[in-house]
CSV table of C-alpha atoms in Angstrom, one decimal:
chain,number,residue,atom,x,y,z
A,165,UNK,CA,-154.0,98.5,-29.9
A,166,UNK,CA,-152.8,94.9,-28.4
A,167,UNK,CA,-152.2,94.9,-24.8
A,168,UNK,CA,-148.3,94.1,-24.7
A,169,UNK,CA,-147.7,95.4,-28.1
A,170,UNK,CA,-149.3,98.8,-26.7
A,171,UNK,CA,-146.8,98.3,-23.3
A,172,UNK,CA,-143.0,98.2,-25.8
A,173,UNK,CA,-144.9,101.4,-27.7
A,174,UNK,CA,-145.6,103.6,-24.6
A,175,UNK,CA,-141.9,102.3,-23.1
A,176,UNK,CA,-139.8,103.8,-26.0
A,177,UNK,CA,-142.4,107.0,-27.0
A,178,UNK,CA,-140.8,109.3,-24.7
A,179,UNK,CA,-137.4,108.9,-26.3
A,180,UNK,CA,-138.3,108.6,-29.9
A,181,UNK,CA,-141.0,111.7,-29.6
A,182,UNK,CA,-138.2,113.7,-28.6
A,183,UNK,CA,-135.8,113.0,-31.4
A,184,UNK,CA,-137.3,111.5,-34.6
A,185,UNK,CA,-136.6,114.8,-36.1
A,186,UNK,CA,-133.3,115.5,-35.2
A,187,UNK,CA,-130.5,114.6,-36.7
A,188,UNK,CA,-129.6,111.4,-38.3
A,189,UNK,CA,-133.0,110.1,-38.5
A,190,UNK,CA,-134.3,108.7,-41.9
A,191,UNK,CA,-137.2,110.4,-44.2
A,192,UNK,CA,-138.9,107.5,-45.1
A,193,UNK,CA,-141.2,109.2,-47.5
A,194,UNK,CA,-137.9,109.5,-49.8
A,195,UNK,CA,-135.2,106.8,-48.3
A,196,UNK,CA,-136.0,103.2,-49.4
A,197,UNK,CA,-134.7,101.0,-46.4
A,198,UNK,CA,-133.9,98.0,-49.0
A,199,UNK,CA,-132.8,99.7,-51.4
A,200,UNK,CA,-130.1,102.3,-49.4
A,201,UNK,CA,-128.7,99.0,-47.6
A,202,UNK,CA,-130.4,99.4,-44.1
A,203,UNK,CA,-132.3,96.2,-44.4
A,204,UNK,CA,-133.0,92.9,-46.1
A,205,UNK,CA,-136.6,91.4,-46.5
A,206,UNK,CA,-136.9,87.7,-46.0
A,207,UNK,CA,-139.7,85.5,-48.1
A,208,UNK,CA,-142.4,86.9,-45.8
A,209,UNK,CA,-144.7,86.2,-48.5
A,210,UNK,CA,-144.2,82.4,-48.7
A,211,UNK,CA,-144.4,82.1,-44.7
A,212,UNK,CA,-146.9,79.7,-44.7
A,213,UNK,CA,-148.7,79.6,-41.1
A,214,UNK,CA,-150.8,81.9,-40.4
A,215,UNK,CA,-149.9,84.3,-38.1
A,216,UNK,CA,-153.2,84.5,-35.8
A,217,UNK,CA,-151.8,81.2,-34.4
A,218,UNK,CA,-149.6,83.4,-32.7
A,219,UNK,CA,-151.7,85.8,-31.5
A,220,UNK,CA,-152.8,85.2,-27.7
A,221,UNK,CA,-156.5,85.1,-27.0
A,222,UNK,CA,-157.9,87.0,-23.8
A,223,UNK,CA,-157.9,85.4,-20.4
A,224,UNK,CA,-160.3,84.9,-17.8
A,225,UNK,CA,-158.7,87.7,-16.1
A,226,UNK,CA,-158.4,89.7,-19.1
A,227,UNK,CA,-162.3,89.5,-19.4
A,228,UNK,CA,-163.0,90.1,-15.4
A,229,UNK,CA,-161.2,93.3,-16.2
A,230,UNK,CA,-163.1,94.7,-18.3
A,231,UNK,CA,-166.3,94.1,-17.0
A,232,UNK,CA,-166.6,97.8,-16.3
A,233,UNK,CA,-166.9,98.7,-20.2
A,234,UNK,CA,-169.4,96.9,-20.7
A,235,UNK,CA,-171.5,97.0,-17.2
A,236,UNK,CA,-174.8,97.4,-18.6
A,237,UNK,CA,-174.2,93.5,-19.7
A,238,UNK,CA,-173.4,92.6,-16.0
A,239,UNK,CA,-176.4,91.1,-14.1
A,240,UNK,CA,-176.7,91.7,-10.6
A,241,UNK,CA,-178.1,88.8,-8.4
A,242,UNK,CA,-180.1,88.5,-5.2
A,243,UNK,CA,-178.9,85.8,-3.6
A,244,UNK,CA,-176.0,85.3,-1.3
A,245,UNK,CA,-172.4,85.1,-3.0
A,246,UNK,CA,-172.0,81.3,-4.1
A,247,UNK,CA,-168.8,79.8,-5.6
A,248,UNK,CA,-168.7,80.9,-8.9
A,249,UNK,CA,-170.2,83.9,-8.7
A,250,UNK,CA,-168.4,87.6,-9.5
A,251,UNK,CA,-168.3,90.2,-6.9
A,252,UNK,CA,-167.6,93.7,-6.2
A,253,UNK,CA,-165.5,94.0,-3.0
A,254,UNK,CA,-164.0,96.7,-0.8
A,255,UNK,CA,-161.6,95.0,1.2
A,256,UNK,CA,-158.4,96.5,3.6
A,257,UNK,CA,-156.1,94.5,5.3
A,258,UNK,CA,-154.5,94.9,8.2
A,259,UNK,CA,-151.2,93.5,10.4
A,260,UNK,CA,-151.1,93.7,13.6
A,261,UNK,CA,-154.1,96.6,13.2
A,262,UNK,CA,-152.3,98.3,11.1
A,263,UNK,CA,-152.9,98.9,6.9
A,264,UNK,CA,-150.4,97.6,5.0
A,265,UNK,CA,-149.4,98.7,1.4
A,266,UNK,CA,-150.9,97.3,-1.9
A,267,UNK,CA,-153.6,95.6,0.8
A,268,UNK,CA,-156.8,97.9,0.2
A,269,UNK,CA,-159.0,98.4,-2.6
A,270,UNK,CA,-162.1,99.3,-3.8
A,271,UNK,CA,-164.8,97.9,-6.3
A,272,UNK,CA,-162.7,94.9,-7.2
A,273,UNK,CA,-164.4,92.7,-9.4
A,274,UNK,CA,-163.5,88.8,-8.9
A,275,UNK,CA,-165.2,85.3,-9.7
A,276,UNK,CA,-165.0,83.7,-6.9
A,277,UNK,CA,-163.3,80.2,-6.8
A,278,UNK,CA,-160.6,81.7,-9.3
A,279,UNK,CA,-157.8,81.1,-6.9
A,280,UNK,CA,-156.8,84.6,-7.7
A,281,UNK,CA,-156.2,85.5,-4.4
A,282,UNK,CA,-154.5,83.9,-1.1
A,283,UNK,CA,-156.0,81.1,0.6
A,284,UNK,CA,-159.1,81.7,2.5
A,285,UNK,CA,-159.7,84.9,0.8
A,286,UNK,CA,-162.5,83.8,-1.4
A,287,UNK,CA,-163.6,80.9,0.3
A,288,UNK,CA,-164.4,84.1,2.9
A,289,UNK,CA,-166.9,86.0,0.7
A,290,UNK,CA,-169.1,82.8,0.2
A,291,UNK,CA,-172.2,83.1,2.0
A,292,UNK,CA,-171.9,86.8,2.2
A,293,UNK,CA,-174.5,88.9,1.2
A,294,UNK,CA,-175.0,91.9,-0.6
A,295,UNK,CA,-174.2,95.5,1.8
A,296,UNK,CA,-172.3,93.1,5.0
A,297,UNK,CA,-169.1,93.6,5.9
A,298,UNK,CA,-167.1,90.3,7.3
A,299,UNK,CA,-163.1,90.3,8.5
A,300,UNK,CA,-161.5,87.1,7.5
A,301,UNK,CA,-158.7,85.9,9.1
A,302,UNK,CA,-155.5,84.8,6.4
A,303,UNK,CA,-151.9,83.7,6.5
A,304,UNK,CA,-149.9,84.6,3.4
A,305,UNK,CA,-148.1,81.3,1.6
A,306,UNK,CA,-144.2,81.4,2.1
A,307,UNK,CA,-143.4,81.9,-1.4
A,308,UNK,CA,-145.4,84.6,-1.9
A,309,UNK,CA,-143.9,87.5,-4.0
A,310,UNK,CA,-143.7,90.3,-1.4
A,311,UNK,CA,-140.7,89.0,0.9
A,312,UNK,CA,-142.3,91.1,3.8
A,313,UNK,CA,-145.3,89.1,3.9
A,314,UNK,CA,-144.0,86.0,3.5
A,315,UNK,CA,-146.0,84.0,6.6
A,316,UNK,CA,-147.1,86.8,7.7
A,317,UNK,CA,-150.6,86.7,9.5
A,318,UNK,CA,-153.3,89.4,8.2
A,319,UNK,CA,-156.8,90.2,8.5
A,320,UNK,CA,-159.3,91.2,5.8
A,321,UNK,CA,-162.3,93.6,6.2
A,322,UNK,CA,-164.3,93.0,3.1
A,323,UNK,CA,-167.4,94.7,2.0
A,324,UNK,CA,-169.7,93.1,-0.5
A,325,UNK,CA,-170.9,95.4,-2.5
A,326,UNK,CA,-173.0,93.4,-5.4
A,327,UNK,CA,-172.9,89.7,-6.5
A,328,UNK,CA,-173.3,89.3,-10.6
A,329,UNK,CA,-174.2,85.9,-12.9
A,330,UNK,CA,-170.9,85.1,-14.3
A,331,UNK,CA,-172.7,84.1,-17.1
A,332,UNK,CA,-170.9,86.9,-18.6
A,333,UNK,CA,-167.7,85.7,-18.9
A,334,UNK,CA,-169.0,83.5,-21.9
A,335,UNK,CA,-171.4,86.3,-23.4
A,336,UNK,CA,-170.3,86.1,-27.0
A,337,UNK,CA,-170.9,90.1,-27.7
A,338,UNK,CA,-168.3,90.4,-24.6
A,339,UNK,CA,-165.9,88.4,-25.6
A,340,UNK,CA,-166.1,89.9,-28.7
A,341,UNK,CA,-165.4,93.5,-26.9
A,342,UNK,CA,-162.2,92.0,-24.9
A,343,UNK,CA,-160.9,90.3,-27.6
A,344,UNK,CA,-160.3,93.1,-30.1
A,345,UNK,CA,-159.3,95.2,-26.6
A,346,UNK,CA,-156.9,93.1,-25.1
A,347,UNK,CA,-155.7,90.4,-27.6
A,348,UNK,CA,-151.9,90.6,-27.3
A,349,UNK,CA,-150.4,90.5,-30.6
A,350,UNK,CA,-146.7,91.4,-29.4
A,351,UNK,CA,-145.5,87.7,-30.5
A,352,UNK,CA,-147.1,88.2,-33.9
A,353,UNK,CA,-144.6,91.2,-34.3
A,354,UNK,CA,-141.8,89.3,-32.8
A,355,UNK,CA,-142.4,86.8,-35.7
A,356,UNK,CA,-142.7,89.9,-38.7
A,357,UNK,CA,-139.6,91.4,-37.2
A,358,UNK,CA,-138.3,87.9,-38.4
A,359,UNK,CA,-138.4,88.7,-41.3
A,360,UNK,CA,-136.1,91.7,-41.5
A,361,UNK,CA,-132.8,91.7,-41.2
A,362,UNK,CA,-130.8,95.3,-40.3
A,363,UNK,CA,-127.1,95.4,-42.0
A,364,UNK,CA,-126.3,98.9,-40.7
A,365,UNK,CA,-127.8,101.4,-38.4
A,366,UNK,CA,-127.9,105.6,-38.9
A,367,UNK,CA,-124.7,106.1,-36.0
A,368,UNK,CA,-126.5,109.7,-34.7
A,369,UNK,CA,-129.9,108.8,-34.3
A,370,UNK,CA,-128.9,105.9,-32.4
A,371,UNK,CA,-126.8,107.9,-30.0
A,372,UNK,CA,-129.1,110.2,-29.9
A,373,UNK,CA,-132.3,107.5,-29.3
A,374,UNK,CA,-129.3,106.2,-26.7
A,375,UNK,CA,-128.8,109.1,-25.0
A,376,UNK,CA,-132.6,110.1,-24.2
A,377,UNK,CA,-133.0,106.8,-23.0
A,378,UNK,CA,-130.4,107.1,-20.3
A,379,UNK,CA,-131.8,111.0,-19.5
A,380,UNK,CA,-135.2,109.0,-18.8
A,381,UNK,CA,-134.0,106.7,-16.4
A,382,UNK,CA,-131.5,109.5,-15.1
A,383,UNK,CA,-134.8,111.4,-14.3
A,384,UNK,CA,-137.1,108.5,-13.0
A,385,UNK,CA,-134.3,107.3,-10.5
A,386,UNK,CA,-133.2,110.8,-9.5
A,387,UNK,CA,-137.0,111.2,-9.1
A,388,UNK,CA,-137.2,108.2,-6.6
A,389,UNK,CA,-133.6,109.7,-5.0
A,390,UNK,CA,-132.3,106.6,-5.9
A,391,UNK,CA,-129.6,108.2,-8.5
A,392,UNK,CA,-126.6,105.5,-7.0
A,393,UNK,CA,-129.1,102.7,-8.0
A,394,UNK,CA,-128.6,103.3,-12.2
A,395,UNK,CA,-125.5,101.4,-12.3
A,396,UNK,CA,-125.9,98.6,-9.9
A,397,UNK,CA,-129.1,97.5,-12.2
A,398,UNK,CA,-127.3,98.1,-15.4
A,399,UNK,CA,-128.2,101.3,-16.4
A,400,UNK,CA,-125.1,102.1,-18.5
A,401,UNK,CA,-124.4,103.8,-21.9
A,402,UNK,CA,-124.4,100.0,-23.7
A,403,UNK,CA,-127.3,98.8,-22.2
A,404,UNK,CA,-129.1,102.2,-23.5
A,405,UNK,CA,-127.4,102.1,-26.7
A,406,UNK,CA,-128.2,98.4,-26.9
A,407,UNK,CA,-132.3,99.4,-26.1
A,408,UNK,CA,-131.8,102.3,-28.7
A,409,UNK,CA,-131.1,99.5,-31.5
A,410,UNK,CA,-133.6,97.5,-30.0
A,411,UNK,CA,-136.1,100.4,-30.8
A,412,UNK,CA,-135.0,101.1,-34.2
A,413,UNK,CA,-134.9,97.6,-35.1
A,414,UNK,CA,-139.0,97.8,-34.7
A,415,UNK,CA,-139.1,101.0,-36.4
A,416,UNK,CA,-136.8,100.1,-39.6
A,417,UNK,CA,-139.3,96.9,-39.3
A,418,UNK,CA,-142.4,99.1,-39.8
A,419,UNK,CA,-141.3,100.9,-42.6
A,420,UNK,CA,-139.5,98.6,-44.5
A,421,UNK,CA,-142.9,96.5,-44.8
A,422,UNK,CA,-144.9,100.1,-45.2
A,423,UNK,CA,-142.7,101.1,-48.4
A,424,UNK,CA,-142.6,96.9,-50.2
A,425,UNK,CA,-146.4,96.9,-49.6
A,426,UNK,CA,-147.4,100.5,-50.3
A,427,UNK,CA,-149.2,100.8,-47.3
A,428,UNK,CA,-151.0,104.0,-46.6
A,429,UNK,CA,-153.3,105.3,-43.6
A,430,UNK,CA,-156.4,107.9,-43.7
A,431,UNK,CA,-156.8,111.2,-41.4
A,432,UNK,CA,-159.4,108.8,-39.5
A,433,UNK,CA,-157.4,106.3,-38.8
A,434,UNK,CA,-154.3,108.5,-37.5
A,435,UNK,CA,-157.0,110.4,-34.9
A,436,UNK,CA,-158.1,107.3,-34.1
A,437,UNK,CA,-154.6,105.8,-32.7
A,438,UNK,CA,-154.0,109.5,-31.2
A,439,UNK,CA,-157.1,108.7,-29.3
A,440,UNK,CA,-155.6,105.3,-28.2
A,441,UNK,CA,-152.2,106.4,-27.3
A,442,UNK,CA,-153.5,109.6,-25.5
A,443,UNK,CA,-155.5,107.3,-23.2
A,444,UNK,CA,-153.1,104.9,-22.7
A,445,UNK,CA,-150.9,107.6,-21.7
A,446,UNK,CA,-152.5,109.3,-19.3
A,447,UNK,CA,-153.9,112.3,-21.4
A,448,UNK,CA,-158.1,113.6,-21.5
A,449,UNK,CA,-157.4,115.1,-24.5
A,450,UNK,CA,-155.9,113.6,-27.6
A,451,UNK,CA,-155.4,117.2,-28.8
A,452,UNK,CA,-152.9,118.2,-26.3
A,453,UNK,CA,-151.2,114.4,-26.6
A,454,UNK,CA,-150.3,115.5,-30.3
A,455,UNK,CA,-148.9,118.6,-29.3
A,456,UNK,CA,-147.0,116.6,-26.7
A,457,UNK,CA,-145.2,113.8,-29.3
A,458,UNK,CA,-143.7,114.1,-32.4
A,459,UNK,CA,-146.5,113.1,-35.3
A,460,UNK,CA,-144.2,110.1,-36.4
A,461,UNK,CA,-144.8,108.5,-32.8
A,462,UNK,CA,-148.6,108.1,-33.7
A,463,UNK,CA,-147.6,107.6,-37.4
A,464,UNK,CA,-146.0,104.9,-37.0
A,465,UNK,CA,-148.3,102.8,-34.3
A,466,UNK,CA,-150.5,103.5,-37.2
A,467,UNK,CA,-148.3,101.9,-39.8
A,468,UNK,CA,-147.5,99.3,-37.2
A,469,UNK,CA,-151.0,97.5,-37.0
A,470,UNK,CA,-151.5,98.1,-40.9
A,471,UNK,CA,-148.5,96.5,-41.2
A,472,UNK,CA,-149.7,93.3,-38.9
A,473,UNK,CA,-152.9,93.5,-41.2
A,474,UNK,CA,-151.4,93.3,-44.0
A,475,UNK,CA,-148.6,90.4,-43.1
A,476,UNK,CA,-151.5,88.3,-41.5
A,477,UNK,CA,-153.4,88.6,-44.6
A,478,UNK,CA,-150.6,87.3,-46.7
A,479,UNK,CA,-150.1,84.7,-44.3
A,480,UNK,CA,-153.1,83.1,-44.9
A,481,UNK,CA,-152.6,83.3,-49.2
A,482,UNK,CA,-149.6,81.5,-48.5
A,483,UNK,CA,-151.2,78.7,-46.1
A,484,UNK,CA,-154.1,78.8,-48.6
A,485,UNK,CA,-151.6,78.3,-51.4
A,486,UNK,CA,-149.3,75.1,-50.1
A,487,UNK,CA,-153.1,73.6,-49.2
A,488,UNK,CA,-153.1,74.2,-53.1
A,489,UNK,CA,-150.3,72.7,-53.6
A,490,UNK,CA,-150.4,69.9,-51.2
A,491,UNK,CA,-153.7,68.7,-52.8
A,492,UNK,CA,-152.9,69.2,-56.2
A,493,UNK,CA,-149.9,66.4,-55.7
A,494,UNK,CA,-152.1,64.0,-53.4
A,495,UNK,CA,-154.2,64.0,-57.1
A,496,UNK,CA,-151.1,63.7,-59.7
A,497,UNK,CA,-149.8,60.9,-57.2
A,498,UNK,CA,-153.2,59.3,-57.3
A,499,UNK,CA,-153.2,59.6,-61.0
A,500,UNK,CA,-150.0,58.5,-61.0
A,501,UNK,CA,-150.8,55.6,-59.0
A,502,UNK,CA,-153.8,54.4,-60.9
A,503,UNK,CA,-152.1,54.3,-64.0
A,504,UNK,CA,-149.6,51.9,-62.6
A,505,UNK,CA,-151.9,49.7,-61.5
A,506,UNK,CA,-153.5,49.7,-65.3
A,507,UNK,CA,-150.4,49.2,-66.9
A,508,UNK,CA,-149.9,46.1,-64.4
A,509,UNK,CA,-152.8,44.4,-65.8
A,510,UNK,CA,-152.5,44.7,-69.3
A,511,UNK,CA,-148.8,43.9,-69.5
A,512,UNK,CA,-149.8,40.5,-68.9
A,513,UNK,CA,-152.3,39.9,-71.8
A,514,UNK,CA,-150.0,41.9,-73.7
A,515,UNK,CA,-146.9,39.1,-72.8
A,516,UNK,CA,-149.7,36.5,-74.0
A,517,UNK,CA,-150.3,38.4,-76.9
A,518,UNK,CA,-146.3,39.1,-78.0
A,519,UNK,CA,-145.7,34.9,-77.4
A,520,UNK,CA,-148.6,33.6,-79.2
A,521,UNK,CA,-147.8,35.8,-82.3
A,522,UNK,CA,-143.8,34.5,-81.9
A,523,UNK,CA,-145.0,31.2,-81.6
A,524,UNK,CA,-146.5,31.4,-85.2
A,525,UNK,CA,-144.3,33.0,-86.6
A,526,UNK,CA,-142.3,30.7,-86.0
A,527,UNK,CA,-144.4,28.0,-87.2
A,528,UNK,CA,-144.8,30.0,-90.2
A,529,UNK,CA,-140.7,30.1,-91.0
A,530,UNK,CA,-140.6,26.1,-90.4
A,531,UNK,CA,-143.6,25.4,-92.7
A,532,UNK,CA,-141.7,27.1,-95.4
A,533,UNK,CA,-138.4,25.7,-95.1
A,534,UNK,CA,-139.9,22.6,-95.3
């Protein structure tokens, strides 16, 4: 599944695994959402851009990050790290001698020149060699994000553990790999969701969608002892009941695209998106991650992409269509055109034509009065 798309699903799957069969929710298989009222369908058929425009294409960082599924492509080099180069670091940084947090790491993978970390960092690791270790001296920028290391003076201790040909980064079976991995197609849904408009909502299943919103953050935040926090960062029962119709919105979009196109899904392809949901979530086993959520949490992640398949596929009928269109009336107009111009030049033999036979006619009617 899409990266960010995949991010909104795993945010609401607690709350709707927990109450898609209670209460007030809607059996699809035998409530039509267009026709019982729920929703309205725009022209989704006649969009006429294809939606892939909107899909957004893997980033340089998107590719260094996963480099590790598809190691056996990475090429390790000899030489000394050069500017350009990826490298797998071990690094640990320190204030004052002391380790501060989110400043270690190991086997971090980064090209170096990227600018993705502070100054000096990477300019650091040049020259290094595979195996040394080398502390680097930095100063964090002023408007960096962490206001307690805004300034601040650190030190590095890096350890260079490899230097790889970033000739990857353009290998087209990669690409290929991080593409269908990490392509983020959450503005493509944005777009389908469009298309649907929601006149009324099922009143129980929203309070109850509501409420085990609000029991989640209740737990996460008592979990973090930081209970007095919930309101002060507008944690109330409208913002939860607001994030409840939020979620249903997306859901009444599935289904209401599922039942006008008939779409279905195979045994495969539902273990397939357990598979990808169990991961994403945490879980070894994709087994124990269906026993865990309701079925209609995978259902309809299932339905969700089918439903993107199908509406991107239409969308480029319709683009297909008005480049019909459009060319079919560049031709009449030429047509049209043409035969203008023909008309211009024989209307004036024809003018001769009409006078010379008015002329004698004329000369005919005077010859016989005479």
């Amino acid at each position: 599944m899409k990266k960010t798309l995949l991010a909104l699903v795993l945010a609401a799957m607690l709350a709707f695994s927990l109450v898609s069969c209670s209460d007030g929710s809607i059996d699809y298989a035998t409530v039509n959402l267009v026709d019982e009222g729920y929703v309205t369908l725009g022209d989704y058929k006649n969009f006429g851009i294809d939606l892939e425009m909107f899909v957004t294409a893997p980033d340089e960082a998107d590719i260094i990050s996963h480099l590790s599924h598809v190691s056996d492509k990475l090429v390790e080099l000899e030489s000394a790290a050069a500017d350009g180069d990826i490298v797998d670091i071990d690094f640990v940084g320190t204030m004052n001698g002391v380790e501060f947090e989110g400043g270690s790491a190991e086997g971090t993978l980064l090209r170096l020149g990227s600018d993705t970390m502070i100054d000096g960092f990477e300019d650091g690791i040049v020259g290094m060699a595979k195996g040394e270790v080398k502390t680097i001296d930095v100063t964090f920028p002023e408007d960096y994000g962490n206001a307690e290391l805004k300034g601040k003076d650190a030190k590095f201790e890096i350890t260079l553990n490899a230097v790889y040909d970033s000739a990857i980064l353009t290998d087209p079976e990669v690409l290929a790999h991080v593409q269908e991995e990490t392509d983020d197609t959450s503005a493509v849904w944005s777009v389908i969701q469009s298309f649907v408009t929601v006149n009324k909502y099922p009143e129980k299943y929203v309070k109850n969608v509501a409420n085990t919103i609000y029991k989640n953050y209740e737990y996460t935040y008592r979990m973090y002892g930081m209970m007095e926090n919930m309101s002060v960062y507008g944690i109330t029962d409208e913002y939860c009941e607001k994030e409840a119709k939020a979620s249903v919105d997306s859901e009444f979009a599935v289904y209401a695209f599922v039942q006008a196109e008939n779409l279905t899904y195979t045994e495969e392809e539902f273990d397939a998106m357990a598979e990808e949901l169990a991961a994403s979530y945490g879980y070894t086993d994709a087994a124990q991650f269906k026993k865990a959520v309701d079925k209609k949490v995978i259902e309809t992640e299932v339905y969700r992409e089918k439903v993107i398949e199908r509406l991107t596929a239409l969308s480029k009928e319709s683009v297909a269509r008005g480049e019909q269109e459009r060319a079919e009336a560049e031709e009449t107009t030429a047509a049209e055109t043409t035969a203008a111009v023909v008309t211009e030049e024989v209307a004036p033999e024809t003018t001769a034509a009409e006078t010379t036979a008015a002329v004698t006619e004329t000369t005919v009617e005077e010859t016989v009065a005479q």
